[in-house]
XYZ file of N, CA and C in Angstrom:
798
model
N 82.917 161.299 4.346
C 81.514 161.074 3.464
C 80.691 160.864 4.871
N 79.864 161.914 4.936
C 78.845 161.683 6.101
C 77.515 160.866 5.524
N 77.114 159.926 6.732
C 75.993 158.941 6.404
C 75.095 159.327 7.586
N 73.825 159.342 7.626
C 72.871 159.768 8.441
C 71.813 158.845 8.456
N 71.182 158.600 9.546
C 69.794 157.926 9.710
C 69.281 158.842 10.918
N 68.091 159.326 10.385
C 67.536 160.397 11.035
C 66.146 160.157 11.759
N 65.406 159.388 11.262
C 64.112 159.057 11.816
C 64.256 157.774 12.597
N 63.594 157.652 13.725
C 63.453 156.550 14.516
C 62.356 155.784 14.440
N 62.320 154.564 14.103
C 60.979 153.753 13.601
C 60.600 152.926 15.058
N 59.186 153.328 15.304
C 58.658 152.922 16.581
C 57.669 152.079 16.528
N 57.087 150.755 17.191
C 56.111 150.067 17.311
C 55.957 149.949 18.768
N 54.576 150.325 19.283
C 54.358 150.184 20.509
C 52.881 149.465 20.627
N 52.553 148.823 21.566
C 51.056 148.306 21.702
C 50.678 148.260 23.308
N 49.349 147.764 23.296
C 48.840 147.611 24.715
C 47.507 146.840 24.599
N 47.532 145.882 25.801
C 46.224 144.947 25.653
C 45.332 145.269 26.905
N 44.044 145.252 26.616
C 43.014 145.519 27.668
C 41.962 144.480 27.594
N 41.818 143.862 28.837
C 40.748 142.734 28.626
C 39.540 142.978 29.360
N 39.599 144.211 30.181
C 38.149 144.622 30.676
C 37.504 143.506 31.654
N 38.407 142.461 32.087
C 37.729 141.693 33.177
C 37.040 140.316 32.630
N 37.215 140.150 31.114
C 36.568 139.088 30.571
C 37.540 137.924 29.977
N 38.782 137.941 30.507
C 39.823 136.879 29.900
C 39.450 135.554 30.524
N 39.293 135.579 31.590
C 38.850 134.121 32.267
C 37.803 133.517 31.421
N 36.654 134.146 31.048
C 35.500 133.690 30.528
C 35.808 133.187 29.090
N 36.727 134.309 28.407
C 37.068 133.862 27.100
C 37.964 132.579 26.850
N 38.913 132.520 27.614
C 39.792 131.274 27.968
C 38.881 130.115 27.900
N 37.928 130.215 28.754
C 37.066 128.808 28.933
C 36.190 128.774 27.538
N 35.877 129.734 26.732
C 35.117 129.831 25.921
C 35.857 129.061 24.553
N 37.254 129.267 24.486
C 38.298 128.852 23.471
C 37.624 129.565 22.513
N 38.194 128.831 21.336
C 37.827 129.312 19.863
C 36.784 128.430 19.205
N 35.669 128.116 20.172
C 34.810 127.173 19.378
C 33.616 127.883 18.584
N 33.483 129.210 19.079
C 32.356 130.116 18.565
C 32.828 130.723 17.042
N 32.278 130.721 16.347
C 32.364 131.488 14.878
C 32.767 132.895 15.032
N 33.697 133.339 13.855
C 34.208 134.892 13.960
C 32.870 135.629 14.165
N 33.001 136.816 14.724
C 31.974 137.885 15.084
C 31.543 138.541 13.659
N 30.666 139.641 14.024
C 30.272 140.719 13.216
C 30.935 141.995 13.406
N 31.285 142.507 12.201
C 32.153 143.916 12.100
C 30.922 144.811 12.539
N 31.473 145.836 13.355
C 30.049 146.917 14.072
C 30.904 148.227 13.442
N 30.755 148.793 12.469
C 31.358 150.077 11.865
C 30.775 151.067 12.879
N 29.675 151.273 13.374
C 29.298 152.178 14.361
C 30.100 152.221 15.388
N 30.343 151.366 16.033
C 31.198 151.265 17.271
C 32.497 151.973 17.221
N 33.238 151.515 15.908
C 34.520 152.068 15.491
C 34.476 153.449 15.243
N 33.306 153.982 14.673
C 33.350 155.429 14.336
C 33.093 156.083 15.830
N 32.455 155.541 16.757
C 32.122 156.179 18.034
C 33.642 156.133 18.728
N 34.252 155.239 18.639
C 35.757 155.233 19.412
C 36.552 156.150 18.719
N 36.479 156.319 17.661
C 37.324 157.360 16.786
C 36.858 158.752 17.221
N 35.461 159.148 17.570
C 35.192 160.478 18.001
C 35.272 160.675 19.389
N 35.378 159.680 20.049
C 35.783 159.733 21.643
C 37.239 160.013 21.771
N 37.978 159.398 20.912
C 39.579 159.626 20.926
C 39.864 160.994 20.322
N 39.181 161.597 19.375
C 39.276 162.894 18.899
C 38.872 163.925 20.042
N 37.801 163.520 20.625
C 37.270 164.558 21.779
C 38.342 164.499 22.634
N 38.736 163.591 23.194
C 39.775 163.511 24.364
C 40.989 164.117 23.813
N 41.483 164.030 22.828
C 42.650 164.508 22.441
C 42.503 166.055 22.461
N 41.199 166.469 21.764
C 40.912 168.011 21.599
C 41.042 168.407 23.055
N 40.479 168.093 23.933
C 40.441 168.554 25.415
C 41.813 168.411 25.999
N 42.932 167.602 25.479
C 44.029 167.818 25.911
C 45.110 168.703 25.044
N 44.273 169.269 24.232
C 45.175 170.258 22.982
C 46.000 169.540 22.144
N 45.399 168.387 21.894
C 46.475 167.566 20.596
C 45.552 167.546 19.650
N 46.396 167.119 18.491
C 45.900 167.278 17.006
C 44.710 166.174 16.981
N 44.002 166.400 15.750
C 42.858 165.517 15.434
C 43.344 164.362 14.755
N 43.023 163.094 14.937
C 43.577 161.906 14.171
C 42.822 161.820 13.061
N 43.393 161.491 11.832
C 42.691 161.445 10.395
C 42.408 159.739 10.283
N 41.276 159.450 9.792
C 41.151 158.134 9.489
C 42.021 157.463 8.024
N 42.661 156.343 8.307
C 43.463 155.914 7.508
C 43.002 154.444 7.101
N 42.737 154.409 5.816
C 41.998 153.181 5.230
C 42.945 151.929 5.668
N 44.201 151.907 5.512
C 45.234 151.032 5.441
C 45.170 150.394 6.930
N 45.318 151.244 7.741
C 45.376 151.163 9.174
C 43.800 150.315 9.507
N 43.170 150.962 8.829
C 41.657 150.053 9.218
C 41.423 148.744 8.937
N 42.055 148.468 7.837
C 42.170 147.227 7.088
C 42.811 146.289 7.996
N 44.003 146.892 8.333
C 44.934 146.092 9.538
C 44.028 145.631 10.617
N 43.599 146.723 11.134
C 42.606 146.519 12.558
C 41.627 145.596 12.325
N 40.911 145.735 11.295
C 39.594 144.791 10.971
C 39.984 143.352 11.116
N 41.116 143.001 10.327
C 41.596 141.979 10.078
C 42.196 141.019 11.355
N 42.644 142.001 12.103
C 43.144 141.311 13.513
C 41.999 141.429 14.472
N 41.158 142.313 14.449
C 40.112 142.025 15.216
C 39.194 140.909 14.938
N 39.297 140.683 13.835
C 38.388 139.338 13.414
C 39.181 138.030 13.799
N 40.450 138.298 13.891
C 41.303 136.946 14.551
C 41.257 136.961 15.848
N 41.148 137.808 16.498
C 40.579 138.017 18.024
C 39.295 137.306 18.455
N 38.464 137.811 17.533
C 37.084 137.367 17.816
C 37.388 135.849 17.688
N 37.797 135.090 16.478
C 37.926 133.842 16.297
C 38.580 133.051 17.573
N 39.489 133.565 17.943
C 40.537 133.148 18.903
C 39.894 132.993 20.303
N 39.346 134.141 20.707
C 38.755 134.097 22.101
C 39.427 135.175 23.068
N 40.493 134.403 23.583
C 41.604 135.325 24.349
C 42.301 136.338 23.500
N 42.263 137.688 23.710
C 42.858 138.490 22.739
C 44.509 138.811 22.838
N 45.112 139.036 22.275
C 46.296 139.336 21.967
C 46.843 140.080 20.515
N 48.175 140.754 20.614
C 48.448 141.599 19.458
C 49.172 140.599 18.489
N 49.258 139.501 18.609
C 49.889 138.573 17.651
C 49.641 137.260 17.910
N 49.079 136.447 16.665
C 48.668 134.853 17.173
C 49.689 134.329 16.191
N 49.554 132.990 16.360
C 50.539 132.088 15.405
C 50.412 132.286 14.095
N 51.378 132.411 13.334
C 51.306 132.646 11.920
C 50.897 134.068 11.291
N 50.700 134.798 12.387
C 50.115 136.029 11.987
C 51.300 137.253 11.921
N 51.417 137.950 10.899
C 52.581 139.083 10.947
C 52.356 140.115 12.228
N 53.624 140.629 12.553
C 53.444 141.717 13.557
C 52.872 143.018 13.053
N 52.666 143.907 13.857
C 51.758 145.192 13.577
C 52.290 145.709 12.553
N 53.462 146.252 12.488
C 54.060 147.012 11.396
C 53.862 146.236 10.159
N 54.134 144.844 10.076
C 53.933 144.166 8.678
C 52.557 143.984 8.256
N 51.724 143.981 9.116
C 50.089 143.913 8.828
C 49.759 145.149 8.318
N 50.226 146.228 8.853
C 49.750 147.487 8.647
C 50.423 148.036 7.152
N 51.624 147.646 7.000
C 52.243 147.844 5.561
C 51.782 147.214 4.457
N 51.379 146.062 4.770
C 50.643 145.009 3.710
C 49.245 145.688 3.413
N 48.751 146.250 4.285
C 47.296 146.811 4.107
C 47.222 148.007 3.447
N 48.502 148.700 3.065
C 48.493 150.033 2.455
C 49.032 151.392 3.286
N 49.320 151.001 4.514
C 49.532 152.304 5.519
C 50.972 152.575 5.119
N 51.176 153.849 5.340
C 52.582 154.341 5.123
C 53.000 155.058 6.527
N 54.039 154.844 7.199
C 54.067 155.486 8.550
C 55.476 155.219 9.034
N 56.034 155.918 10.134
C 57.328 155.766 10.709
C 57.127 155.442 12.160
N 55.899 155.395 12.671
C 55.560 155.280 14.040
C 54.237 154.406 13.996
N 54.098 153.359 14.564
C 52.952 152.923 14.619
C 52.675 152.139 16.251
N 51.552 152.153 16.750
C 51.124 151.645 18.009
C 49.776 150.980 17.946
N 49.393 150.250 18.783
C 48.077 149.451 18.962
C 47.414 149.309 20.277
N 46.191 149.709 20.389
C 45.327 149.176 21.593
C 44.376 148.086 21.051
N 44.314 147.215 21.768
C 43.359 145.980 21.802
C 42.420 146.098 23.191
N 41.317 145.530 22.829
C 40.457 145.480 24.127
C 39.303 144.540 23.880
N 38.556 144.124 24.948
C 37.197 143.497 24.907
C 36.374 144.129 25.924
N 35.067 144.559 25.643
C 34.284 145.233 26.569
C 32.838 145.166 26.207
N 32.039 145.797 27.140
C 30.447 145.742 26.877
C 30.117 146.727 25.821
N 30.583 147.822 25.677
C 30.430 148.743 24.477
C 31.428 149.735 24.158
N 31.253 150.572 23.392
C 32.476 151.394 22.827
C 32.823 152.271 23.906
N 31.924 153.155 24.385
C 31.988 153.971 25.351
C 33.011 153.478 26.945
N 32.618 152.109 27.086
C 33.299 151.398 28.160
C 34.663 151.274 27.800
N 34.944 150.678 26.644
C 36.213 150.443 26.120
C 37.039 151.528 26.140
N 36.514 152.830 25.482
C 37.412 154.287 25.796
C 37.579 154.682 27.067
N 36.696 154.484 27.965
C 36.944 154.802 29.364
C 38.013 153.997 30.078
N 37.922 152.714 29.796
C 39.040 151.806 30.363
C 40.543 152.089 29.838
N 40.471 152.271 28.411
C 41.661 152.869 27.657
C 42.386 153.792 28.373
N 41.424 154.884 28.794
C 41.748 156.266 29.429
C 42.200 156.078 30.813
N 41.806 155.062 31.420
C 42.129 154.806 32.632
C 43.545 153.695 32.876
N 43.669 153.246 31.765
C 45.052 152.429 31.528
C 46.226 153.241 31.144
N 47.156 153.511 31.986
C 48.481 154.389 31.500
C 49.036 153.940 30.063
N 49.384 152.684 29.708
C 50.051 152.373 28.465
C 48.946 152.711 27.351
N 47.717 152.428 27.675
C 46.727 152.684 26.333
C 46.590 154.235 26.328
N 46.382 154.929 27.508
C 46.219 156.189 27.380
C 47.387 156.989 26.759
N 48.580 156.474 26.899
C 49.778 157.028 26.328
C 49.767 156.763 24.834
N 49.233 155.673 24.411
C 49.151 155.394 22.781
C 48.161 156.356 22.373
N 46.849 156.319 23.014
C 45.840 157.254 22.333
C 46.156 158.755 22.297
N 46.961 159.192 23.363
C 47.144 160.608 23.497
C 48.680 160.864 22.828
N 49.198 159.927 22.286
C 50.601 160.398 21.719
C 50.498 161.593 20.774
N 51.292 162.489 21.129
C 51.149 164.018 20.187
C 52.041 163.569 18.986
N 52.542 162.574 18.803
C 53.329 162.217 17.389
C 52.394 161.504 16.610
N 51.323 161.083 16.999
C 50.502 160.200 15.956
C 49.512 161.377 15.184
N 49.104 160.789 14.213
C 48.070 161.602 13.389
C 47.068 160.997 12.584
N 47.177 159.446 12.547
C 46.418 158.714 11.644
C 45.861 157.568 12.707
N 44.602 157.089 12.130
C 44.077 156.004 12.980
C 43.153 155.021 12.190
N 43.234 153.663 12.446
C 42.376 152.733 11.871
C 41.627 152.063 13.056
N 40.495 151.746 13.130
C 39.768 151.188 14.450
C 38.575 150.166 13.718
N 38.793 148.983 14.267
C 37.695 148.110 13.930
C 37.192 147.267 15.346
N 35.865 147.293 15.276
C 35.074 146.628 16.390
C 34.389 145.513 15.804
N 34.456 144.431 16.593
C 33.659 142.974 16.079
C 33.065 142.555 17.128
N 31.655 142.212 17.090
C 30.800 141.682 18.115
C 30.859 140.203 18.210
N 31.087 139.619 19.129
C 31.030 137.900 19.121
C 31.062 137.839 20.922
N 30.506 136.593 21.059
C 30.276 135.969 22.453
C 29.701 136.921 23.401
N 28.783 138.076 22.978
C 28.302 138.834 23.813
C 28.925 140.096 24.155
N 29.895 140.310 23.621
C 30.965 141.503 24.061
C 31.669 141.769 22.672
N 32.269 143.131 22.921
C 32.722 143.783 21.486
C 34.175 143.400 21.871
N 35.093 143.424 20.612
C 36.240 143.215 20.425
C 36.857 144.347 19.750
N 37.943 145.112 20.097
C 38.178 146.500 19.536
C 39.669 146.340 19.421
N 40.220 146.738 18.102
C 41.658 147.082 17.809
C 41.688 148.425 16.987
N 42.650 149.380 17.733
C 42.752 150.769 17.369
C 44.210 150.796 17.014
N 44.578 151.015 15.670
C 46.023 151.045 15.097
C 46.251 152.596 15.036
N 47.089 153.091 15.553
C 47.489 154.562 15.617
C 48.870 154.644 14.901
N 48.948 155.817 14.077
C 50.454 156.035 13.596
C 50.594 157.268 13.200
N 51.757 157.478 12.755
C 52.228 159.034 12.183
C 52.379 158.844 10.799
N 51.609 159.172 10.053
C 51.369 158.756 8.569
C 52.719 159.393 7.868
N 53.220 158.882 6.754
C 54.210 159.247 6.087
C 53.886 159.179 4.628
N 53.999 160.219 3.562
C 53.834 160.261 2.305
C 54.342 159.131 1.475
N 53.931 158.624 0.535
C 54.181 157.547 -0.330
C 54.937 158.192 -1.609
N 56.290 158.139 -1.709
C 57.048 158.667 -2.939
C 57.722 157.583 -3.857
N 57.371 157.857 -5.095
C 58.179 156.879 -5.829
C 59.687 157.388 -5.978
N 60.723 156.704 -6.688
C 62.182 157.155 -6.626
C 62.174 158.252 -7.141
N 61.596 158.473 -8.333
C 61.602 159.825 -9.134
C 61.010 161.252 -8.256
N 59.940 160.788 -7.673
C 59.575 161.719 -6.830
C 60.439 162.239 -5.544
N 61.187 161.057 -4.915
C 62.107 161.530 -3.999
C 63.141 162.413 -4.481
N 63.732 161.912 -5.522
C 64.908 162.739 -6.047
C 64.399 164.280 -6.744
N 63.147 164.330 -7.074
C 62.720 165.717 -7.322
C 62.654 166.546 -5.972
N 62.151 165.979 -5.156
C 61.827 166.499 -4.024
C 63.274 167.371 -3.300
N 64.097 166.185 -3.294
C 65.296 166.665 -2.779
C 66.154 167.700 -3.573
N 65.987 167.595 -5.058
C 66.502 168.313 -5.901
C 66.009 169.751 -5.739
N 64.639 170.049 -5.269
C 64.005 171.288 -5.036
C 64.707 171.971 -3.719
N 65.265 171.123 -3.074
C 65.820 171.636 -1.705
C 67.175 171.989 -2.054
N 67.881 171.517 -2.847
C 69.349 171.803 -3.245
C 69.246 173.044 -4.125
N 68.368 173.120 -5.076
C 68.220 174.065 -6.042
C 68.120 175.546 -5.400
N 67.616 175.698 -4.070
C 67.479 176.829 -3.426
C 69.062 177.376 -3.105
N 70.027 176.624 -3.123
C 71.354 177.023 -3.173
C 72.163 177.492 -4.330
N 71.108 177.417 -5.164
C 71.770 177.850 -6.720
C 72.514 177.119 -7.583
N 72.525 175.623 -7.238
C 73.178 174.571 -7.767
C 72.543 174.228 -8.947
N 73.104 173.738 -10.192
C 72.577 173.147 -10.976
C 72.539 171.594 -11.026
N 71.288 171.241 -11.096
C 70.794 169.633 -10.866
C 71.322 168.920 -11.934
N 72.247 168.010 -11.968
C 72.461 167.157 -13.214
C 71.257 165.985 -13.723
N 70.961 166.059 -14.653
C 69.981 165.354 -15.358
C 70.273 163.750 -15.196
N 71.455 163.244 -15.286
C 72.091 161.996 -15.009
C 72.092 161.565 -13.780
N 71.150 160.450 -13.270
C 71.221 160.075 -11.950
C 71.818 158.753 -11.624
N 72.643 158.351 -12.574
C 73.293 156.977 -12.590
C 74.452 157.019 -11.368
N 75.206 158.018 -11.544
C 76.351 157.985 -10.262
C 75.741 158.082 -8.843
N 74.709 158.910 -8.724
C 74.226 159.109 -7.467
C 73.483 158.005 -6.992
N 72.807 157.299 -7.709
C 71.973 156.053 -7.467
C 72.789 154.972 -7.034
N 73.995 154.946 -7.824
C 75.077 153.699 -7.162
C 75.620 154.362 -6.189
N 76.019 155.302 -5.822
C 76.467 155.886 -4.538
C 75.628 155.633 -3.329
N 74.191 155.934 -3.539
C 73.203 155.714 -2.569
C 73.293 154.028 -2.435
N 73.401 153.365 -3.319
C 73.040 151.822 -2.973
C 74.438 150.990 -2.391
N 75.466 151.821 -2.675
C 76.666 151.417 -2.124
C 77.220 151.149 -0.586
N 77.896 150.212 -0.131
C 77.996 150.187 1.155
C 79.194 151.089 1.643
N 80.003 151.719 0.609
C 80.921 152.476 1.260
C 80.881 153.789 0.409
N 82.308 154.303 -0.047
C 82.206 155.597 -0.493
C 81.461 155.345 -2.096
N 81.474 156.531 -2.838
C 80.804 156.379 -3.896
C 81.339 155.409 -4.993
N 80.647 154.913 -5.862
C 81.242 154.095 -6.843
C 81.509 154.945 -8.082
N 82.636 154.717 -8.733
C 83.047 155.478 -9.827
C 82.194 154.853 -11.073
N 81.660 155.803 -11.793
C 80.792 155.289 -13.083
C 81.766 156.092 -14.170
N 81.941 155.151 -15.033
C 82.699 155.618 -16.347
C 82.142 156.606 -17.065
N 82.957 157.641 -17.215
C 82.244 158.752 -17.867
C 81.919 159.998 -17.081
N 81.701 159.737 -15.797
C 81.124 160.651 -14.858
C 82.357 161.311 -14.109
N 82.202 162.602 -13.839
C 83.182 163.167 -13.119
C 83.232 162.917 -11.544
N 84.158 162.932 -10.661
C 84.420 162.449 -9.414
C 84.095 163.615 -8.705
N 82.894 163.205 -7.826
C 82.359 164.450 -6.824
C 83.635 164.921 -5.987
N 83.296 166.094 -5.458
C 84.064 166.588 -4.384
C 83.443 166.351 -2.798
N 82.325 165.931 -2.893
C 81.597 165.719 -1.412
C 80.413 164.734 -1.789
N 80.192 164.042 -0.773
C 78.874 163.205 -0.832
C 78.023 163.028 0.358
N 77.040 163.212 0.352
C 76.099 163.091 1.546
C 75.116 162.082 1.296
N 74.853 160.988 2.241
C 73.615 160.014 2.325
C 73.235 160.048 3.500
N 71.799 159.743 3.380
C 70.935 159.660 4.526
C 69.908 159.147 4.251
N 68.968 158.759 5.508
C 67.716 158.070 5.303
C 66.841 158.459 6.148
N 65.564 158.878 5.848
C 64.755 159.412 6.547
C 63.360 159.078 6.113
N 62.067 159.407 6.955
C 60.763 159.080 6.428
C 60.011 160.359 5.973
N 60.881 161.371 6.092
C 60.437 162.716 5.608
C 61.441 163.261 4.782
N 60.948 164.284 3.746
C 61.698 164.866 2.982
C 61.693 166.198 2.935
N 61.587 166.878 4.039
C 61.393 168.240 4.283
C 62.578 169.206 4.531
N 63.639 168.754 4.720
C 64.915 169.329 4.779
C 66.054 168.766 4.565
N 67.237 169.188 4.325
C 68.339 168.516 4.079
C 69.197 168.446 5.346
N 70.056 167.423 5.572
C 70.958 167.288 6.504
C 71.917 168.435 6.748
N 72.148 168.791 8.109
C 73.000 169.923 8.297
C 74.246 170.002 7.690
N 75.057 168.916 7.723
C 76.513 168.963 6.864
C 76.202 169.083 5.602
N 75.155 168.728 4.838
C 74.832 169.066 3.710
C 74.607 170.453 3.300
N 73.571 170.993 4.170
C 73.267 172.335 3.989
C 74.568 173.370 4.397
N 75.488 172.928 5.275
C 76.613 173.681 5.314
C 77.548 173.740 3.971
N 77.629 172.696 3.460
C 78.605 172.388 2.131
C 78.099 173.362 0.866
N 76.597 173.370 1.070
C 75.876 174.060 -0.129
C 76.040 175.729 0.175
N 76.161 175.757 1.409
C 76.393 177.484 1.793
C 77.736 177.796 1.482
N 78.814 176.807 1.431
C 80.156 177.289 1.481
C 80.586 177.991 0.233
N 79.835 177.660 -0.925
C 80.108 178.439 -2.239
C 81.108 177.686 -2.953
N 81.637 176.399 -2.806
C 82.599 175.579 -3.103
C 81.921 174.913 -4.281
N 80.708 174.619 -4.431
C 80.128 173.669 -5.364
C 79.277 174.356 -6.423
N 79.043 173.896 -7.737
C 78.202 174.395 -8.691
C 77.135 173.584 -8.981
N 77.578 172.303 -8.985
C 76.485 171.090 -9.573
C 76.199 170.167 -8.652
N 75.142 169.529 -8.613
C 74.682 168.300 -7.872
C 74.170 167.284 -8.640
N 74.338 166.159 -8.109
C 73.640 164.809 -8.708
C 73.039 164.443 -7.511
N 71.639 163.777 -7.837
C 70.809 163.241 -6.576
C 70.244 161.708 -7.077
N 70.375 161.040 -6.106
C 70.126 159.797 -6.389
C 69.365 158.806 -5.310
N 68.216 158.006 -5.604
C 67.558 157.325 -4.510
C 67.552 155.949 -4.605
N 67.650 155.301 -3.664
C 67.622 153.992 -3.793
C 66.942 153.273 -2.624
N 66.654 151.839 -2.399
C 66.034 151.205 -1.393
C 66.487 151.352 0.042
N 65.901 151.460 1.170
C 66.092 151.720 2.325
C 66.668 150.537 2.787
N 67.751 150.832 4.008
C 68.209 149.869 4.736
C 67.967 149.771 6.124
N 67.977 148.467 6.565
C 68.121 148.340 8.216
C 66.666 148.819 8.598
N 65.664 148.682 8.004
C 64.448 149.045 8.576
C 63.573 147.764 8.754
N 63.174 147.345 10.054
C 62.482 146.456 10.182
C 61.157 146.497 9.708
N 60.212 145.600 9.593
C 58.749 145.660 9.184
C 58.464 146.224 7.924
N 57.511 147.110 8.119
C 56.784 147.793 6.921
C 57.019 149.336 7.018
N 57.760 149.567 7.963
C 57.931 151.315 8.148
C 58.526 151.694 6.744
N 58.019 153.177 6.573
C 58.433 153.724 5.182
C 59.612 154.577 5.514
N 60.548 154.565 4.842
C 61.764 155.485 4.764
C 62.224 155.568 3.361
N 63.052 156.659 3.170
C 63.800 156.996 2.008
C 65.072 157.204 2.034
N 66.000 156.420 1.201
C 67.281 156.711 1.224
C 67.732 157.570 -0.026
N 68.902 158.356 0.206
C 68.945 159.586 -0.673
C 70.616 159.701 -0.669
N 71.280 160.022 -1.865
C 72.702 160.331 -2.112
C 72.645 161.717 -2.753
N 73.539 162.618 -2.378
C 73.662 163.887 -3.146
C 75.148 163.883 -3.310
N 75.679 164.187 -4.455
C 76.897 164.380 -4.855
C 77.162 165.907 -5.174
N 78.006 166.398 -4.753
C 78.625 167.843 -5.229
C 79.828 167.864 -6.079
N 79.737 168.854 -6.960
C 80.726 168.944 -8.043
C 81.249 170.674 -7.912
């Protein structure tokens, strides 16, 4: 019974203070939270995409969930003074973004303070960790927030590889379309496949249901192709019918998006 975990879930981050940390530590958190500056966020996004284009990389699309997460954290940074990726009582990056409605299997973050958007972008590009985040060829979404406080700009940029959000029925329908290409009949009853998906071991015997000859369970953030062992079984000609079931993913930390599927062949 093959079981596969295919997609690696990643979280990375970088902090850039641009020489203001000592002053902010002295200021502490006495001043009120600052003012959100949408125009500066738009400028940082435009600069990021311009730089990525110069490097032959894909354009980042704005993601409202990431933007909400970035804004909330940026306001917290402005209230705290010294910048950080996480403060006491605050969720980690992936959880913040997931709760804000973003769907992803890779997420990373740059934070900074500086005099203006152009200066922050320039410093990110001259800092290897921040440059690597911004120019990561695997990301395709971004949400950016900038907050003005204490005479400087606080910036948070959350980058991610976006993942489509599917319901259980949609997951099963997408996998069924991939299996049907091999000429198998898809069973309308998902009960046994869903039970197998959720089980820790082999398939669970459901009364009144036939015993499958092969089962494949896997977990992935995308549903564009079937695992190779399943593809080989489908090509063997041994099977005529398939049952497909989806269940909640396992062993995924934070709010990363993943789909768990079981395919039973008869």
